[in-house]
Coordinates of C-alpha atoms and ligand atoms in Angstrom, one line a residue:
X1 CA -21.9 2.6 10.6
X2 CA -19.8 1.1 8.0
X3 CA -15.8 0.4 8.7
X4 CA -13.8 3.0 7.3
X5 CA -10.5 2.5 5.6
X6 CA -7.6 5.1 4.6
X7 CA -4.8 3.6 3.1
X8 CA -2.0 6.1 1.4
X9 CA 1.2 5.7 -0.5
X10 CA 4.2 7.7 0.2
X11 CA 4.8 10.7 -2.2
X12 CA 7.0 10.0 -4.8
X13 CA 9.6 12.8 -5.6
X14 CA 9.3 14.2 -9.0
X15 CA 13.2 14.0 -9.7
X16 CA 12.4 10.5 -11.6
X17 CA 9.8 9.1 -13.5
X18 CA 7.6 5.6 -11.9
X19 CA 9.3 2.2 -12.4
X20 CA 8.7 -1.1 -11.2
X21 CA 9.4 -0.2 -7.2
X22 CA 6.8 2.7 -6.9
X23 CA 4.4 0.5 -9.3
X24 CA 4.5 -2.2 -6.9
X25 CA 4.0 -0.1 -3.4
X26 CA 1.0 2.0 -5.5
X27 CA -0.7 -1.4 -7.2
X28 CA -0.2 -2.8 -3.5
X29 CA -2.2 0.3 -2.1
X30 CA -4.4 0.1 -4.7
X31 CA -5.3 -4.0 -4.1
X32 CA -6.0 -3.2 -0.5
X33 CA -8.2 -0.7 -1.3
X34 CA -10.5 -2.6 -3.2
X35 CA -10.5 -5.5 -1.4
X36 CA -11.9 -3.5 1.4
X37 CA -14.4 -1.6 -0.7
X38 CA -15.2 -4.8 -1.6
X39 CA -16.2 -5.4 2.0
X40 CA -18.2 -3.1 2.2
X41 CA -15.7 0.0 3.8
X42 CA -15.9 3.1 3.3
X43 CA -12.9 3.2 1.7
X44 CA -10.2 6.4 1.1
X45 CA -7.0 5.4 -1.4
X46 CA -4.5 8.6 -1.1
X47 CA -1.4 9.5 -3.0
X48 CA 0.5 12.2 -4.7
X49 CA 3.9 13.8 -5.3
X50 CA 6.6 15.2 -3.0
X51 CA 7.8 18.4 -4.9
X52 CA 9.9 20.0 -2.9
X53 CA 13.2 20.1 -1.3
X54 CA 17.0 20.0 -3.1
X55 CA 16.8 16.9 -5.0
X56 CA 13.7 17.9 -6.8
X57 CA 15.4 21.8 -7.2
X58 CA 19.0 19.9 -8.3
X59 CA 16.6 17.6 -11.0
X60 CA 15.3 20.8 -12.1
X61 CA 18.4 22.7 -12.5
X62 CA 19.7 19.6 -14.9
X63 CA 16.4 20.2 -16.7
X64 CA 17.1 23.6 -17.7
X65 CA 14.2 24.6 -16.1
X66 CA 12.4 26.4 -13.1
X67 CA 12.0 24.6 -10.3
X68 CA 7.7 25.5 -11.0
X69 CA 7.9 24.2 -14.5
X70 CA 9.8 21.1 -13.8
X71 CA 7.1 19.8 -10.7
X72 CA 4.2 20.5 -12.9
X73 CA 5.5 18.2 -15.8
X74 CA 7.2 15.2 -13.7
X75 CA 3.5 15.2 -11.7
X76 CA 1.5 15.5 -14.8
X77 CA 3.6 11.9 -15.9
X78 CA 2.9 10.6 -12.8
X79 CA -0.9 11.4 -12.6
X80 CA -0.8 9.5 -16.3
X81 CA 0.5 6.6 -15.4
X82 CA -1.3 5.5 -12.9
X83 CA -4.4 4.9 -14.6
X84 CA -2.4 2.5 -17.4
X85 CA -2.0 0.2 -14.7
X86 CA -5.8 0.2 -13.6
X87 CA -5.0 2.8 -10.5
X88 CA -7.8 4.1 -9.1
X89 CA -6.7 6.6 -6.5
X90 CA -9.0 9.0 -4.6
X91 CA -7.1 12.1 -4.6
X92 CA -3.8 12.5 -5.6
X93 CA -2.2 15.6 -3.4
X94 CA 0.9 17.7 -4.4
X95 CA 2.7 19.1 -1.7
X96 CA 3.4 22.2 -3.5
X97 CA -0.7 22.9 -3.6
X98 CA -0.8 26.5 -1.6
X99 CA -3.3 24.7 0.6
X100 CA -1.1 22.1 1.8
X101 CA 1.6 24.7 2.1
X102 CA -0.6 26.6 4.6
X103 CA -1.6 23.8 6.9
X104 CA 1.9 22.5 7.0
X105 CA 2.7 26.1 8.3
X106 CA -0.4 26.1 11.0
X107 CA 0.8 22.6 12.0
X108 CA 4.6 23.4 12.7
X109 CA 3.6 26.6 14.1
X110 CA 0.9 24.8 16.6
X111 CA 4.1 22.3 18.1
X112 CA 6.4 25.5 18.2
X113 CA 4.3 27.2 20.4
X114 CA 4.1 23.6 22.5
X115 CA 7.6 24.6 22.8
X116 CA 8.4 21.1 20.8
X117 CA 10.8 22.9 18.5
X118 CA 14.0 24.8 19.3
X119 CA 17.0 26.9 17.3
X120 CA 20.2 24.8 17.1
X121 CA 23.2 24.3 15.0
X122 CA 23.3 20.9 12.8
X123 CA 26.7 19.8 11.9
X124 CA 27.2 16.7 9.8
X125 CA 27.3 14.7 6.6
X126 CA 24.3 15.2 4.6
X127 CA 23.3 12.6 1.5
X128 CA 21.2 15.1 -0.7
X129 CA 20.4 11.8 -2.4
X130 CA 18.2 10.7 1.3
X131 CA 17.6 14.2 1.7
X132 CA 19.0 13.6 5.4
X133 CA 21.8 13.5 7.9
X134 CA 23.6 10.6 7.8
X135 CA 25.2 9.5 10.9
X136 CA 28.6 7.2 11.2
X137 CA 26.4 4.4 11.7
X138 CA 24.7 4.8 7.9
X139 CA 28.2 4.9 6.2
X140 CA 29.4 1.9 4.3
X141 CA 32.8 2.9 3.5
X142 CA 32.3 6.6 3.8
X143 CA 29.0 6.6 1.3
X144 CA 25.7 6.4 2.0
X145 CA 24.5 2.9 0.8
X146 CA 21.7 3.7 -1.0
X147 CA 23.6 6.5 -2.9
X148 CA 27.0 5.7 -3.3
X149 CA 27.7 8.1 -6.5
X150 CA 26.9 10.7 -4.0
X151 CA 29.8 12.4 -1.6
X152 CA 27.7 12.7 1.3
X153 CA 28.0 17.0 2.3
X154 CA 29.4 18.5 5.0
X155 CA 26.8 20.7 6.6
X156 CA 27.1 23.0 9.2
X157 CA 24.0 25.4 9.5
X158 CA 21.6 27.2 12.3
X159 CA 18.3 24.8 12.2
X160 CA 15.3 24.6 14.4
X161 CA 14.9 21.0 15.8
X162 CA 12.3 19.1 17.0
X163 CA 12.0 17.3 20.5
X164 CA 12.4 13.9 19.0
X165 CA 13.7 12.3 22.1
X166 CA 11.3 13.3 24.1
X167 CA 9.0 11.4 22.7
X168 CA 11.0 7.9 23.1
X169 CA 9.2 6.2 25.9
X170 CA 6.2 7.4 24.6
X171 CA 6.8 5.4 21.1
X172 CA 8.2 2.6 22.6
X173 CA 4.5 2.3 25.2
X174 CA 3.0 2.9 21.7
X175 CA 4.4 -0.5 19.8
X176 CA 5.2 -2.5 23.0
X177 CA 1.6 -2.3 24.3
X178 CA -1.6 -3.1 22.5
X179 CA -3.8 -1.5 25.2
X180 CA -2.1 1.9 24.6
X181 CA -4.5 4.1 23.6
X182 CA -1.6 5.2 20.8
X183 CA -0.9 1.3 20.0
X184 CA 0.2 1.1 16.0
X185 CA 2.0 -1.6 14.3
X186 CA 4.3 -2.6 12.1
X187 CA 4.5 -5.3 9.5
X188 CA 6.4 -7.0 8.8
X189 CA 7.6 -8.2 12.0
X190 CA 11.3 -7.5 10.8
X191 CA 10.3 -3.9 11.0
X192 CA 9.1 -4.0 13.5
X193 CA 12.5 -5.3 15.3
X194 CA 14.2 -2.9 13.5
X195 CA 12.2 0.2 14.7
X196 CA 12.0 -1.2 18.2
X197 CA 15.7 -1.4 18.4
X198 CA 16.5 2.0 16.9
X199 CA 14.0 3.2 19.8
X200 CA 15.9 2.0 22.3
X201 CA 19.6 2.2 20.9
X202 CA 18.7 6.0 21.9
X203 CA 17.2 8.6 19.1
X204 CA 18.6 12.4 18.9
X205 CA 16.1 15.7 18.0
X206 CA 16.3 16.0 14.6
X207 CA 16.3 19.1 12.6
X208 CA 13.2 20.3 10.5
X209 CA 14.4 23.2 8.7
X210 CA 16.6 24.0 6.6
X211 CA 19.0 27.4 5.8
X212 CA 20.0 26.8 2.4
X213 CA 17.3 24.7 0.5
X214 CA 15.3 27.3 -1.1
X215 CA 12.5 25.1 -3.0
X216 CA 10.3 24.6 0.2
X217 CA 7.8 26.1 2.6
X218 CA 9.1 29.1 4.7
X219 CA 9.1 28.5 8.3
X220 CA 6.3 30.8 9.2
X221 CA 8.2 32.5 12.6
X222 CA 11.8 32.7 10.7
X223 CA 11.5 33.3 6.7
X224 CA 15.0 32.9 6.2
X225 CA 14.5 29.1 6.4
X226 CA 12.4 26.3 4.8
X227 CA 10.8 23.8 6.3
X228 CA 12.3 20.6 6.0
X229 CA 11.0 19.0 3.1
X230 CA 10.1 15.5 5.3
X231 CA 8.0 17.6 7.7
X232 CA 6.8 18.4 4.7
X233 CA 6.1 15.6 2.9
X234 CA 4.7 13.3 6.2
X235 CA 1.8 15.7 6.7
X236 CA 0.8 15.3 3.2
X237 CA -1.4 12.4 5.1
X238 CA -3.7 14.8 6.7
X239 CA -3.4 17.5 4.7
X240 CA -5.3 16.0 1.9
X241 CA -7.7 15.1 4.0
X242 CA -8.3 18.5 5.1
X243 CA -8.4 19.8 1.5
X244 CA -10.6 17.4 0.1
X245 CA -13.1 17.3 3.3
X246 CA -12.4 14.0 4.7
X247 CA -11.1 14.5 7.5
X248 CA -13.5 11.3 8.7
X249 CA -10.7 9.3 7.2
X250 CA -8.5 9.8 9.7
X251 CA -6.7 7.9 11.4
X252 CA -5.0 6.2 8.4
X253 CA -6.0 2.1 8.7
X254 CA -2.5 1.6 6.4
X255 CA 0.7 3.7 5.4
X256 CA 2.1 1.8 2.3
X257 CA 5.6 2.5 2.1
X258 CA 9.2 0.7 1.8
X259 CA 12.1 0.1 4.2
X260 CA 14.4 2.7 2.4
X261 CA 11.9 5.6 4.5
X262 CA 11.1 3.2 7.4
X263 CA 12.3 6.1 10.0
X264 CA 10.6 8.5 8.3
X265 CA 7.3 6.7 9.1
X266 CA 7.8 4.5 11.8
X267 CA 9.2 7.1 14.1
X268 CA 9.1 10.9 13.5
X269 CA 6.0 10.9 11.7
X270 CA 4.4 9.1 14.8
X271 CA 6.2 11.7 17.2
X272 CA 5.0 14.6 15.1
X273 CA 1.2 13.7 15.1
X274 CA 1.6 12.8 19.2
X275 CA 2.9 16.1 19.6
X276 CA 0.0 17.7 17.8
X277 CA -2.2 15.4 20.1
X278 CA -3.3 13.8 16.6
X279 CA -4.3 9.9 17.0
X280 CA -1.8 7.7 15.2
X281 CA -2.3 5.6 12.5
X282 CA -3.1 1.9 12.9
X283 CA -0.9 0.1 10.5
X284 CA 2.5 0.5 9.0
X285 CA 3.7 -2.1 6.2
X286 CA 7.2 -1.9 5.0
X287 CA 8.0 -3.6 1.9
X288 CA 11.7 -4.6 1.0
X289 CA 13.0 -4.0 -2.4
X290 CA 13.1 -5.0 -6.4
X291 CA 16.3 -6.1 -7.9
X292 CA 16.3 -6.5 -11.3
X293 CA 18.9 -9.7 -12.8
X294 CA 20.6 -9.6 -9.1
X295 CA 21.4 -5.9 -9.3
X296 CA 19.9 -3.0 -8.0
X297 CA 17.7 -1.0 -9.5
X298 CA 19.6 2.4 -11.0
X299 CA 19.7 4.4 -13.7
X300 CA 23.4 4.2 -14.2
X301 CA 23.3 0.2 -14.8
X302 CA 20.6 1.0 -17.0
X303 CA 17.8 -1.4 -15.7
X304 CA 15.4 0.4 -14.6
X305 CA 12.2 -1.5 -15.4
X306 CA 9.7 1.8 -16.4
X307 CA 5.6 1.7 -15.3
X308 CA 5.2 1.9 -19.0
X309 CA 7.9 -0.8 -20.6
X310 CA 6.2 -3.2 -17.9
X311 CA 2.1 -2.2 -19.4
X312 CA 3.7 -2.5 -23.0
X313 CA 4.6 -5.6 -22.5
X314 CA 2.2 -7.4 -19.8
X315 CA -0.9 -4.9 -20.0
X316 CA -2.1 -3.6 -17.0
X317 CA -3.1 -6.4 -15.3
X318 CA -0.4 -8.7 -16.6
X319 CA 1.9 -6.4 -15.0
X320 CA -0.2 -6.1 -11.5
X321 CA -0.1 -9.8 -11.2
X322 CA 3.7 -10.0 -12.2
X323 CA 4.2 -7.4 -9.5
X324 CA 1.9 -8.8 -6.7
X325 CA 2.6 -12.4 -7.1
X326 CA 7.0 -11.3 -6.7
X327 CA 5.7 -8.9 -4.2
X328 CA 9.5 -8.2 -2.0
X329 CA 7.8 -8.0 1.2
X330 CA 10.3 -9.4 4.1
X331 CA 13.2 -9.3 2.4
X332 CA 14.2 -8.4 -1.2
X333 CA 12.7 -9.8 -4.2
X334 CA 14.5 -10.3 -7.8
X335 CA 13.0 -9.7 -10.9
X336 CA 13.9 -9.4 -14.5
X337 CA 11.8 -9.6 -18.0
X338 CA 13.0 -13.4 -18.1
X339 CA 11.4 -14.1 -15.4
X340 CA 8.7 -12.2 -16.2
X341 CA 8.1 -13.6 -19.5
X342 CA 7.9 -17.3 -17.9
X343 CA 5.5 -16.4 -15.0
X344 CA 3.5 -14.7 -17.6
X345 CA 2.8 -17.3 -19.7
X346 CA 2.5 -19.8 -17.2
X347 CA 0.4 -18.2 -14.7
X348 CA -1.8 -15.6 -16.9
X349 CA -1.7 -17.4 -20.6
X350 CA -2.1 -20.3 -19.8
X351 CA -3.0 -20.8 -16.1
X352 CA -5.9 -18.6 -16.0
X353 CA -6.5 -17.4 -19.6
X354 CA -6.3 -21.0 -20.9
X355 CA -8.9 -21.9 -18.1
X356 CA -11.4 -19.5 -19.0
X357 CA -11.1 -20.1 -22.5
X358 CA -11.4 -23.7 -22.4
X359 CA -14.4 -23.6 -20.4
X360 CA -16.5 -20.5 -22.7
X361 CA -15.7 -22.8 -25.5
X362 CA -17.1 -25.7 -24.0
X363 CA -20.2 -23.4 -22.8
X364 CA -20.6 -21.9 -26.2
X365 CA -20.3 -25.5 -28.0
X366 CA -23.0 -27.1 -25.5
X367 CA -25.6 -24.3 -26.2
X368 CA -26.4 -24.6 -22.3
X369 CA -28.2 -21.9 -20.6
X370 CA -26.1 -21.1 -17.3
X371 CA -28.5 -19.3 -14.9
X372 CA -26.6 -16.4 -12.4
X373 CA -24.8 -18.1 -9.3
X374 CA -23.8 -16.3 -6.1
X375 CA -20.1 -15.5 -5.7
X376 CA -18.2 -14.3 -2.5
X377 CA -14.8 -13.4 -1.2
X378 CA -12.5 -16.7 -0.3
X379 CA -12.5 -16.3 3.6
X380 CA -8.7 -18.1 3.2
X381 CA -7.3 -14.7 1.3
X382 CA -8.4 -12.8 4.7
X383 CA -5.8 -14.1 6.8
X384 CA -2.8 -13.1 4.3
X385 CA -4.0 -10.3 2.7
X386 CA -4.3 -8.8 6.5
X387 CA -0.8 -8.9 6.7
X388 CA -0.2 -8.1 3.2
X389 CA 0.9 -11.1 1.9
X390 CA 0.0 -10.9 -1.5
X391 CA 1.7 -13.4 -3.2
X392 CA 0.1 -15.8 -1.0
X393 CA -2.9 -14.5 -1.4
X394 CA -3.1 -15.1 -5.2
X395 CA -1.0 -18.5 -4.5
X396 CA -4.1 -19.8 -3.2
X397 CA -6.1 -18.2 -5.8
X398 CA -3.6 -19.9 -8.6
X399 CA -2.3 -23.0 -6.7
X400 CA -5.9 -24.2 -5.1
X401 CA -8.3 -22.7 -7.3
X402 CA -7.1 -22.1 -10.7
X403 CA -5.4 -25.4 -10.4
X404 CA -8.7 -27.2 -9.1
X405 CA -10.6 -25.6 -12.1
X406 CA -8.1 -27.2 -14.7
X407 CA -8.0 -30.5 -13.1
X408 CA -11.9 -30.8 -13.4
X409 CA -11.6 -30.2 -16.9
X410 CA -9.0 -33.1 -17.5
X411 CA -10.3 -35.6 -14.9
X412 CA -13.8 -35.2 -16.4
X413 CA -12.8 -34.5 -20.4
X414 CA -16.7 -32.6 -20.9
X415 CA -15.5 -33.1 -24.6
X416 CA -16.2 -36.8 -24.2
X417 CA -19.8 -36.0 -22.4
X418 CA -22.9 -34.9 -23.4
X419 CA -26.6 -34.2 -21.6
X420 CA -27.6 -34.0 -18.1
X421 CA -23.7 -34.9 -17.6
X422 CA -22.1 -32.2 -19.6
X423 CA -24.5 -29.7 -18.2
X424 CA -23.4 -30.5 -14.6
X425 CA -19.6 -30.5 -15.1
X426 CA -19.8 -27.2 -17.1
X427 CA -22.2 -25.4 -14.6
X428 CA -19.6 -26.8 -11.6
X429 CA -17.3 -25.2 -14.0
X430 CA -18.8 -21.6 -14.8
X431 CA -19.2 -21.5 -10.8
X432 CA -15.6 -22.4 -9.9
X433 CA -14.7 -19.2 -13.2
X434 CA -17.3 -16.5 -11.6
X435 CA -15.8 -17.2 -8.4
X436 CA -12.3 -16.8 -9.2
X437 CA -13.0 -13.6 -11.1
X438 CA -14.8 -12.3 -8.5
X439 CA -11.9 -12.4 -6.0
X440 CA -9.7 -11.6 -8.7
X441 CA -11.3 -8.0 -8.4
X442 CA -8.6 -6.4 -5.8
X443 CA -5.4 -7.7 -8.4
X444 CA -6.9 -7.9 -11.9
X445 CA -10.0 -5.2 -11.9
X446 CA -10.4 -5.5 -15.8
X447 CA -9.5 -9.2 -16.1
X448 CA -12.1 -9.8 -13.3
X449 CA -14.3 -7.8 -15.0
X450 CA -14.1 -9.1 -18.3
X451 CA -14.3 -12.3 -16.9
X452 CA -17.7 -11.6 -15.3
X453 CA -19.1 -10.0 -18.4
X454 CA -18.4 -12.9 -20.5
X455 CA -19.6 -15.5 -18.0
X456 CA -22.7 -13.7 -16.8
X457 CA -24.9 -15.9 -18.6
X458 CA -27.2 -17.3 -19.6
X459 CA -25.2 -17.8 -23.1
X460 CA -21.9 -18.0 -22.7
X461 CA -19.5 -17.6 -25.1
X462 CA -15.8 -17.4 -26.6
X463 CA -13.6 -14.3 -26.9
X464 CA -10.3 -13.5 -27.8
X465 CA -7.7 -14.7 -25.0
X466 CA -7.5 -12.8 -21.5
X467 CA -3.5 -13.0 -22.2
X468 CA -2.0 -13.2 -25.5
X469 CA 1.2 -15.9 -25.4
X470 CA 4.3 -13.8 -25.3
Ligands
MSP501 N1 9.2 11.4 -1.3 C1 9.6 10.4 -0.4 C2 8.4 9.8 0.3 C3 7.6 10.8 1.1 S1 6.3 10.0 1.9 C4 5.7 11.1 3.0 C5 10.3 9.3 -1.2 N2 10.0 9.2 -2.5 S2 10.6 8.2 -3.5 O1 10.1 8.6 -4.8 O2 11.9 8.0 -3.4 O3 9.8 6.8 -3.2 C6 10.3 5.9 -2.3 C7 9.3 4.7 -2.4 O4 9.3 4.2 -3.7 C8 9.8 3.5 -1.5 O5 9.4 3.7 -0.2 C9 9.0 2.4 -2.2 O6 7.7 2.5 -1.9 C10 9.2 2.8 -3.7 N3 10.4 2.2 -4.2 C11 11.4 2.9 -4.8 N4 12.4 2.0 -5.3 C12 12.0 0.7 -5.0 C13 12.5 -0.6 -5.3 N5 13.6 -0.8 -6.0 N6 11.7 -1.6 -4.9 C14 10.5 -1.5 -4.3 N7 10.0 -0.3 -4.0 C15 10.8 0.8 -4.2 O7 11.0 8.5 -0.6

């Protein structure tokens, strides 16, 4: 039986429209799923929209409009911009589907009869912003850090909780140990640290309801409550699943997310599925953060970099390289349309489109027939692409092939040759191309496409540039 693998993205709340940061954690998802289609896997690429909860209700209310109309609009954006950026996603779940609302009710339900959920009363500060507690600990001079324009709430309200702690050892056996039957991981290794310490630094039951939030699920055993629009959200993983019919999918091979819902993921979510005696995924991969100019990201500095000012500007591909090959995966990567505009030209108009356009022109000019010739997958982009290294990934690609390409055209000047010579340097050449494109595919599916088409033989011959010069 073929290898299957399910990788997801996290649900993007609907209280903003995609920039750069969910672009680059969906065209991440998106690469690994065709590279391992591309193997041969049977392969399952999941994302969606988070609709619920008070920051969605809040966006509405600024809207002017119902809480109904407002999800449907931001999620019909969303669904439209992912195939500018050549996105192709297997289902795309909302969580306010009435399907996913019922199985997020059976599942709760199932781990409160386990007697893994109690009544309690949450006191605390709240960042609506997170849509969680914060605890003393989170506070950088009072604020939450990732929303300081926001006065975290004080919130004092009956909840039911979950048995969190009660799961501790259990996660830590789960990480630590290889040979545990639950055994998932974490890249990248800082994470993985982090997660570990936060294990054992002691975790509390956490709340996963809500009193006041009206946008949300009802708790199926107490209707005056919702359920807590992360429970929510995190089952979105199986749910789909279960609505679409795959449930062969499961467990997920990768969750795609970033460090800002590392908890999320890393801990609760795991907790959850072992109390529903669900198997656990098998990979989590935590990206770190876009800055754009040295600054973060936000809509009051005003640079937000927008999924479609980036495809404007770069096309699809362009902007799926530009993302990849800055991919912030340990730490925090800094971007900006000047450095942008550089890597573009360098890397895309000339680097590669200059290659490929040299060499069809030479093909066209020699009148050569170039018979097919059998491409396959570099085995050296295995090793980082399994732990999601993608700008070394198409570092080699650039640096070792690209580069190798363009130095056999100098060293060799075909313009100088002619005959039996000329023949051999440009069929060395239109080997080296169909190569590259072909493990291209994953990054650039329409460059890499394009590519083959023109170079399929036997004539080969010019078109218009791969990547106009900015
Ligand atoms: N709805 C939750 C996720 C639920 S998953 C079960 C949520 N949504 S979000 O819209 O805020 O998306 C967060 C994700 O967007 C991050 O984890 C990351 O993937 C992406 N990014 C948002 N801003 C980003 C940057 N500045 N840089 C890189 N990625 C960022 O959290």
């Amino acid at each position: 039986m073929a290898k299957k693998f399910y990788v997801t993205t996290p649900i993007y709340y609907v209280n903003a429209l995609p920039h750069i940061g969910h672009a680059s954690t969906t065209i991440a998802t998106d690469a690994l799923a065709r590279y391992h289609k591309l193997l041969g896997e049977r392969t399952y690429f999941l994302t969606g929209t988070d609709e619920h909860g008070s920051t969605v209700a809040e966006a509405a209310e600024k809207a002017g409009k119902s809480p109904r109309k407002y999800v449907d609009e931001v999620t019909r954006k969303y669904r439209k911009t992912w195939p500018k950026l050549n996105i192709e996603y297997d289902y795309f779940i909302r969580t306010t589907d009435p399907k996913h609302e019922k199985l997020v009710q059976e599942f709760i339900t199932k781990i409160y009869k386990k007697g893994d959920i109690y009544k309690g009363r949450y006191e605390g500060l709240y960042c609506i912003g997170c849509e969680k507690f914060l605890t003393e600990s989170d506070l950088v001079e009072g604020k939450c850090p990732l929303h300081p324009n926001r006065k975290p709430e004080k919130q004092s309200e009956e909840n039911y909780f979950f048995k969190l702690k009660k799961y501790q050892p259990l996660l830590i056996k789960a990480l630590e140990n290889k040979s545990d039957p639950r055994h998932y991981e974490i890249y990248p290794r800082e994470r993985y640290n982090e997660v570990i310490k936060t294990l054992k630094g002691g975790i509390e039951d956490t709340s996963i309801s809500r009193a006041k939030v009206e946008w949300g699920i009802p708790l199926p055993w107490d209707k005056k409550q919702t359920i807590y629009v992360w429970i929510d959200a995190l089952l979105n993983y199986i749910t789909a699943l279960k609505i679409t019919g795959n449930q062969w999918a499961w467990p997920a091979e990768v969750h795609v997310i970033a460090k800002d819902i590392l908890w999320f993921h890393c801990i609760i979510w795991q907790a959850l599925l072992i109390s529903a005696g669900i198997k656990l995924p098998k990979k989590i991969f935590v990206h770190s953060y876009y800055t754009i100019d040295g600054r973060k990201m936000s809509k009051s500095v005003g640079n937000v970099i927008s999924v479609d000012d980036l495809v404007k500007r770069y096309g699809a591909d362009g902007a799926r390289y530009l993302i990849l090959s800055t991919f912030p995966a340990s730490s925090d990567g800094d971007v900006g349309y000047s450095k942008f505009d550089i890597k573009y030209n360098a890397d895309l108009a000339n680097g590669l489109g200059n290659l490929v356009a040299r060499v069809a022109k030479l093909c066209e000019k020699s009148g050569f027939d170039f018979k097919p010739t059998k491409s396959q997958l570099y085995p050296q982009i295995k090793k980082p692409l399994g732990q999601f290294q993608f700008e070394e990934t198409l570092g080699f690609i650039w640096q070792k092939k690209i580069a190798a390409g363009d130095k056999l055209v100098d060293q060799e000047k075909p313009w100088e040759l002619s005959g039996k010579k000329l023949e051999t340097v440009l069929k060395k050449l239109v080997k080296e191309i169909r190569q590259i494109s072909f493990n291209l595919q994953p990054f650039l599916p329409k460059t890499a496409e394009k590519i083959e088409k023109q170079f399929a033989g036997p004539k080969i011959k010019s078109e218009k540039p791969l990547f106009p010069r900015l």
